mmCIF file of C-alpha atoms in Angstrom:
data_model
loop_
_atom_site.group_PDB
_atom_site.id
_atom_site.type_symbol
_atom_site.label_atom_id
_atom_site.label_comp_id
_atom_site.label_asym_id
_atom_site.label_seq_id
_atom_site.Cartn_x
_atom_site.Cartn_y
_atom_site.Cartn_z
ATOM 1 C CA LYS A 1 0.000 0.000 0.000
ATOM 2 C CA ASN A 2 1.335 3.389 -1.011
ATOM 3 C CA GLU A 3 2.019 5.598 1.990
ATOM 4 C CA VAL A 4 0.671 8.586 0.068
ATOM 5 C CA GLU A 5 -2.690 8.282 -1.652
ATOM 6 C CA GLN A 6 -4.036 10.841 -4.095
ATOM 7 C CA SER A 7 -7.495 11.214 -5.549
ATOM 8 C CA PRO A 8 -8.729 11.418 -8.139
ATOM 9 C CA GLN A 9 -6.138 9.888 -10.460
ATOM 10 C CA ASN A 10 -7.569 11.747 -13.447
ATOM 11 C CA LEU A 11 -9.668 14.874 -13.556
ATOM 12 C CA THR A 12 -11.199 16.834 -16.403
ATOM 13 C CA ALA A 13 -12.820 20.220 -16.018
ATOM 14 C CA GLN A 14 -14.236 23.095 -17.993
ATOM 15 C CA GLU A 15 -12.454 26.397 -17.853
ATOM 16 C CA GLY A 16 -13.596 28.385 -14.840
ATOM 17 C CA GLU A 17 -14.498 25.426 -12.650
ATOM 18 C CA PHE A 18 -13.302 25.044 -9.052
ATOM 19 C CA ILE A 19 -11.011 22.043 -8.698
ATOM 20 C CA THR A 20 -10.017 20.002 -5.653
ATOM 21 C CA ILE A 21 -7.308 17.358 -5.489
ATOM 22 C CA ASN A 22 -6.919 15.291 -2.329
ATOM 23 C CA CYS A 23 -3.960 13.670 -0.627
ATOM 24 C CA SER A 24 -3.967 11.284 2.343
ATOM 25 C CA TYR A 25 -0.969 9.881 4.176
ATOM 26 C CA SER A 26 -0.586 7.178 6.756
ATOM 27 C CA VAL A 27 1.773 8.404 9.502
ATOM 28 C CA GLY A 28 2.880 11.642 11.084
ATOM 29 C CA ILE A 29 4.850 13.949 8.840
ATOM 30 C CA SER A 30 7.088 16.963 9.175
ATOM 31 C CA ALA A 31 5.976 18.629 5.943
ATOM 32 C CA LEU A 32 3.814 18.104 2.876
ATOM 33 C CA HIS A 33 4.597 19.346 -0.611
ATOM 34 C CA TRP A 34 2.428 19.948 -3.648
ATOM 35 C CA LEU A 35 4.273 19.741 -6.962
ATOM 36 C CA GLN A 36 3.168 20.512 -10.505
ATOM 37 C CA GLN A 37 4.524 18.677 -13.528
ATOM 38 C CA HIS A 38 3.680 20.084 -16.946
ATOM 39 C CA PRO A 39 3.450 18.005 -20.127
ATOM 40 C CA GLY A 40 6.985 19.077 -20.986
ATOM 41 C CA GLY A 41 8.137 17.231 -17.890
ATOM 42 C CA GLY A 42 9.461 19.997 -15.659
ATOM 43 C CA ILE A 43 8.552 19.837 -11.964
ATOM 44 C CA VAL A 44 7.727 22.932 -9.962
ATOM 45 C CA SER A 45 7.159 23.065 -6.233
ATOM 46 C CA LEU A 46 3.879 24.846 -5.545
ATOM 47 C CA PHE A 47 3.599 24.651 -1.783
ATOM 48 C CA MET A 48 5.366 23.301 1.261
ATOM 49 C CA LEU A 49 3.212 23.255 4.376
ATOM 50 C CA SER A 50 3.081 21.661 7.776
ATOM 51 C CA SER A 51 -0.118 23.208 9.120
ATOM 52 C CA GLY A 52 -3.047 25.399 8.155
ATOM 53 C CA LYS A 53 -3.445 26.905 4.733
ATOM 54 C CA LYS A 54 -1.348 28.625 2.071
ATOM 55 C CA LYS A 55 -2.497 30.630 -0.930
ATOM 56 C CA HIS A 56 -0.687 31.668 -4.075
ATOM 57 C CA GLY A 57 -2.748 33.322 -6.766
ATOM 58 C CA ARG A 58 -5.565 30.957 -7.720
ATOM 59 C CA LEU A 59 -4.027 28.038 -5.844
ATOM 60 C CA ILE A 60 -4.845 27.163 -2.247
ATOM 61 C CA ALA A 61 -3.367 24.316 -0.228
ATOM 62 C CA THR A 62 -4.733 23.126 3.091
ATOM 63 C CA ILE A 63 -3.619 20.478 5.513
ATOM 64 C CA ASN A 64 -5.338 18.774 8.441
ATOM 65 C CA ILE A 65 -2.675 17.153 10.582
ATOM 66 C CA GLN A 66 -5.141 15.244 12.781
ATOM 67 C CA GLU A 67 -6.886 13.698 9.782
ATOM 68 C CA LYS A 68 -3.616 13.220 7.831
ATOM 69 C CA HIS A 69 -5.143 14.870 4.804
ATOM 70 C CA SER A 70 -4.316 17.713 2.466
ATOM 71 C CA SER A 71 -6.181 19.338 -0.395
ATOM 72 C CA LEU A 72 -5.074 21.439 -3.320
ATOM 73 C CA HIS A 73 -7.710 23.786 -4.707
ATOM 74 C CA ILE A 74 -7.634 25.684 -7.980
ATOM 75 C CA THR A 75 -10.132 28.498 -8.352
ATOM 76 C CA ALA A 76 -11.286 29.701 -11.787
ATOM 77 C CA SER A 77 -9.369 26.937 -13.562
ATOM 78 C CA HIS A 78 -7.693 27.648 -16.884
ATOM 79 C CA PRO A 79 -6.361 25.389 -19.649
ATOM 80 C CA ARG A 80 -2.828 26.340 -18.639
ATOM 81 C CA ASP A 81 -3.487 24.617 -15.282
ATOM 82 C CA SER A 82 -3.486 21.308 -17.155
ATOM 83 C CA ALA A 83 -0.704 19.271 -15.593
ATOM 84 C CA VAL A 84 0.015 16.428 -13.210
ATOM 85 C CA TYR A 85 -0.219 17.461 -9.570
ATOM 86 C CA ILE A 86 1.866 15.428 -7.150
ATOM 87 C CA CYS A 87 1.615 15.281 -3.380
ATOM 88 C CA ALA A 88 4.771 14.396 -1.455
ATOM 89 C CA VAL A 89 5.351 13.995 2.276
ATOM 90 C CA ARG A 90 8.417 14.214 4.463
ATOM 91 C CA TYR A 91 8.535 11.899 7.501
ATOM 92 C CA GLY A 92 10.932 13.760 9.764
ATOM 93 C CA THR A 93 13.943 13.064 7.597
ATOM 94 C CA ASP A 94 14.895 14.806 4.417
ATOM 95 C CA LYS A 95 13.358 12.120 2.204
ATOM 96 C CA LEU A 96 10.209 12.772 0.221
ATOM 97 C CA ILE A 97 7.665 10.037 -0.430
ATOM 98 C CA PHE A 98 5.567 10.778 -3.495
ATOM 99 C CA GLY A 99 1.972 10.101 -4.393
ATOM 100 C CA THR A 100 1.156 8.756 -7.827
ATOM 101 C CA GLY A 101 -0.135 12.085 -9.075
ATOM 102 C CA THR A 102 -3.415 13.501 -10.362
ATOM 103 C CA ARG A 103 -3.637 14.265 -14.064
ATOM 104 C CA LEU A 104 -5.725 17.389 -14.607
ATOM 105 C CA GLN A 105 -7.058 18.534 -17.977
ATOM 106 C CA VAL A 106 -8.915 21.812 -18.237
ATOM 107 C CA PHE A 107 -10.797 22.407 -21.466
ATOM 108 C CA PRO A 108 -11.744 25.818 -22.832
ATOM 109 C CA ASP B 1 19.955 32.332 -10.573
ATOM 110 C CA ALA B 2 19.872 29.832 -13.447
ATOM 111 C CA GLY B 3 18.142 27.177 -11.383
ATOM 112 C CA VAL B 4 19.234 23.568 -11.146
ATOM 113 C CA ILE B 5 21.121 22.572 -14.272
ATOM 114 C CA GLN B 6 21.196 19.037 -15.592
ATOM 115 C CA SER B 7 23.054 17.540 -18.520
ATOM 116 C CA PRO B 8 22.526 15.948 -20.867
ATOM 117 C CA ARG B 9 18.820 16.612 -21.378
ATOM 118 C CA HIS B 10 18.441 13.477 -23.450
ATOM 119 C CA GLU B 11 20.592 10.376 -23.637
ATOM 120 C CA VAL B 12 20.165 7.348 -25.840
ATOM 121 C CA THR B 13 22.600 4.521 -25.288
ATOM 122 C CA GLU B 14 22.957 0.824 -25.813
ATOM 123 C CA MET B 15 22.696 -1.785 -23.127
ATOM 124 C CA GLY B 16 26.001 -2.328 -21.364
ATOM 125 C CA GLN B 17 27.300 1.172 -21.884
ATOM 126 C CA GLU B 18 28.244 3.516 -19.071
ATOM 127 C CA VAL B 19 25.956 6.510 -18.555
ATOM 128 C CA THR B 20 26.878 9.617 -16.570
ATOM 129 C CA LEU B 21 24.290 12.202 -15.624
ATOM 130 C CA ARG B 22 25.367 15.573 -14.292
ATOM 131 C CA CYS B 23 23.805 18.134 -12.005
ATOM 132 C CA LYS B 24 24.706 21.619 -10.882
ATOM 133 C CA PRO B 25 22.602 22.689 -7.885
ATOM 134 C CA ILE B 26 21.522 26.217 -7.112
ATOM 135 C CA SER B 27 24.327 28.136 -5.459
ATOM 136 C CA GLY B 28 24.013 28.175 -1.686
ATOM 137 C CA HIS B 29 21.817 25.096 -1.503
ATOM 138 C CA ASP B 30 23.245 22.497 0.854
ATOM 139 C CA TYR B 31 20.968 19.588 -0.042
ATOM 140 C CA LEU B 32 21.027 17.730 -3.364
ATOM 141 C CA PHE B 33 18.653 14.959 -4.382
ATOM 142 C CA TRP B 34 18.605 12.485 -7.284
ATOM 143 C CA TYR B 35 15.202 11.113 -8.325
ATOM 144 C CA ARG B 36 14.024 8.706 -10.975
ATOM 145 C CA GLN B 37 10.598 8.849 -12.613
ATOM 146 C CA THR B 38 8.994 6.009 -14.535
ATOM 147 C CA MET B 39 5.450 5.357 -15.660
ATOM 148 C CA MET B 40 5.227 2.268 -13.474
ATOM 149 C CA ARG B 41 6.725 3.580 -10.235
ATOM 150 C CA GLY B 42 6.327 7.345 -10.438
ATOM 151 C CA LEU B 43 8.916 9.500 -8.683
ATOM 152 C CA GLU B 44 11.415 7.743 -6.444
ATOM 153 C CA LEU B 45 14.299 9.099 -4.415
ATOM 154 C CA LEU B 46 17.587 7.447 -5.320
ATOM 155 C CA ILE B 47 20.060 9.257 -3.077
ATOM 156 C CA TYR B 48 20.546 12.586 -1.375
ATOM 157 C CA PHE B 49 23.511 14.600 -0.151
ATOM 158 C CA ASN B 50 23.882 17.171 2.592
ATOM 159 C CA ASN B 51 26.947 19.400 2.411
ATOM 160 C CA ASN B 52 28.376 17.086 -0.262
ATOM 161 C CA VAL B 53 28.082 13.996 1.971
ATOM 162 C CA PRO B 54 25.786 11.135 0.915
ATOM 163 C CA ILE B 55 23.165 10.765 3.640
ATOM 164 C CA ASP B 56 20.765 8.135 2.344
ATOM 165 C CA ASP B 57 21.375 5.933 -0.676
ATOM 166 C CA SER B 58 18.770 3.304 0.178
ATOM 167 C CA GLY B 59 16.886 4.124 -2.999
ATOM 168 C CA MET B 60 19.773 3.278 -5.306
ATOM 169 C CA PRO B 61 18.560 0.216 -7.206
ATOM 170 C CA GLU B 62 21.741 -1.820 -7.203
ATOM 171 C CA ASP B 63 25.494 -1.705 -7.453
ATOM 172 C CA ARG B 64 25.318 -0.579 -11.047
ATOM 173 C CA PHE B 65 24.284 2.852 -9.772
ATOM 174 C CA SER B 66 26.683 5.227 -8.065
ATOM 175 C CA ALA B 67 26.538 8.919 -7.215
ATOM 176 C CA LYS B 68 29.167 11.424 -6.196
ATOM 177 C CA MET B 69 29.283 15.027 -5.120
ATOM 178 C CA PRO B 70 32.914 16.153 -5.227
ATOM 179 C CA ASN B 71 32.031 19.753 -4.396
ATOM 180 C CA ALA B 72 29.083 21.980 -3.580
ATOM 181 C CA SER B 73 28.390 22.848 -7.200
ATOM 182 C CA PHE B 74 28.504 19.488 -8.955
ATOM 183 C CA SER B 75 27.123 15.977 -8.679
ATOM 184 C CA THR B 76 27.090 12.945 -10.935
ATOM 185 C CA LEU B 77 24.914 9.861 -11.158
ATOM 186 C CA LYS B 78 26.545 6.998 -12.981
ATOM 187 C CA ILE B 79 25.055 3.780 -14.301
ATOM 188 C CA GLN B 80 27.504 1.060 -15.309
ATOM 189 C CA PRO B 81 26.570 -1.112 -17.098
ATOM 190 C CA SER B 82 23.243 0.308 -18.220
ATOM 191 C CA GLU B 83 20.196 -1.888 -18.851
ATOM 192 C CA PRO B 84 16.922 -1.225 -20.700
ATOM 193 C CA ARG B 85 15.014 -1.155 -17.400
ATOM 194 C CA ASP B 86 17.060 1.893 -16.401
ATOM 195 C CA SER B 87 15.182 3.916 -19.018
ATOM 196 C CA ALA B 88 13.499 6.751 -17.151
ATOM 197 C CA VAL B 89 13.648 10.469 -16.490
ATOM 198 C CA TYR B 90 16.247 11.331 -13.871
ATOM 199 C CA PHE B 91 15.729 14.525 -11.902
ATOM 200 C CA CYS B 92 18.151 16.386 -9.719
ATOM 201 C CA ALA B 93 16.827 18.797 -7.088
ATOM 202 C CA SER B 94 18.399 21.070 -4.510
ATOM 203 C CA ARG B 95 17.308 23.123 -1.551
ATOM 204 C CA ARG B 96 18.402 25.026 1.508
ATOM 205 C CA GLU B 97 17.719 23.718 5.006
ATOM 206 C CA GLY B 98 14.025 24.038 5.822
ATOM 207 C CA GLU B 99 13.021 25.289 2.396
ATOM 208 C CA THR B 100 11.287 23.760 -0.597
ATOM 209 C CA GLN B 101 13.088 21.839 -3.315
ATOM 210 C CA TYR B 102 13.910 23.162 -6.759
ATOM 211 C CA PHE B 103 13.948 20.598 -9.514
ATOM 212 C CA GLY B 104 16.139 20.516 -12.567
ATOM 213 C CA PRO B 105 14.644 19.921 -16.026
ATOM 214 C CA GLY B 106 15.519 16.231 -15.927
ATOM 215 C CA THR B 107 17.523 13.887 -18.120
ATOM 216 C CA ARG B 108 15.491 11.565 -20.300
ATOM 217 C CA LEU B 109 17.440 8.301 -20.588
ATOM 218 C CA LEU B 110 16.678 5.578 -23.085
ATOM 219 C CA VAL B 111 18.707 2.382 -22.947
ATOM 220 C CA LEU B 112 18.249 0.205 -26.002
#
């Protein structure tokens, strides 16, 4: 069983829709990361958080430590948001354990 | 800053050949990570360094893989001999203590 579970695996949306991607993990962590990987392959770190909520533009990341759950929200989605979104957790060391990713496609 | 630099960007080689992947981390970053990404297994950590010292290499698949960091601005990942199952995208990433990681563009390796 993967220590980091993401849902859904695939997601399609119309431009302008509100999008939520979920991530659950099995044990206590020191930090959680949300990464974005575009079709060209490059990986960008969107957020690193250990509690509460962070916002950057149209992206919002939340984490509930007690429930071992995090969500990534995209407001007013746009075709350029189409990418694979990856959740990764750090268990007190410097190692990241990755989820399998959520493939998002936003259509005009 | 130019970001994390990796070379080559693409590598096609034949089974049995030696492959060397290179990474230049962002200046001032004291952590360096090597990852491998495949369709089957997703992203996996191979090895990471702190202040040029290998800290955890438990993700290195087998003895055919080796990694070095001779100084703060350069690291190599070597595969000898290469096998078709090593075909993947290899990412290097770096960060400062307590901060997020910055990924390089990756090296796409194809072993025929």
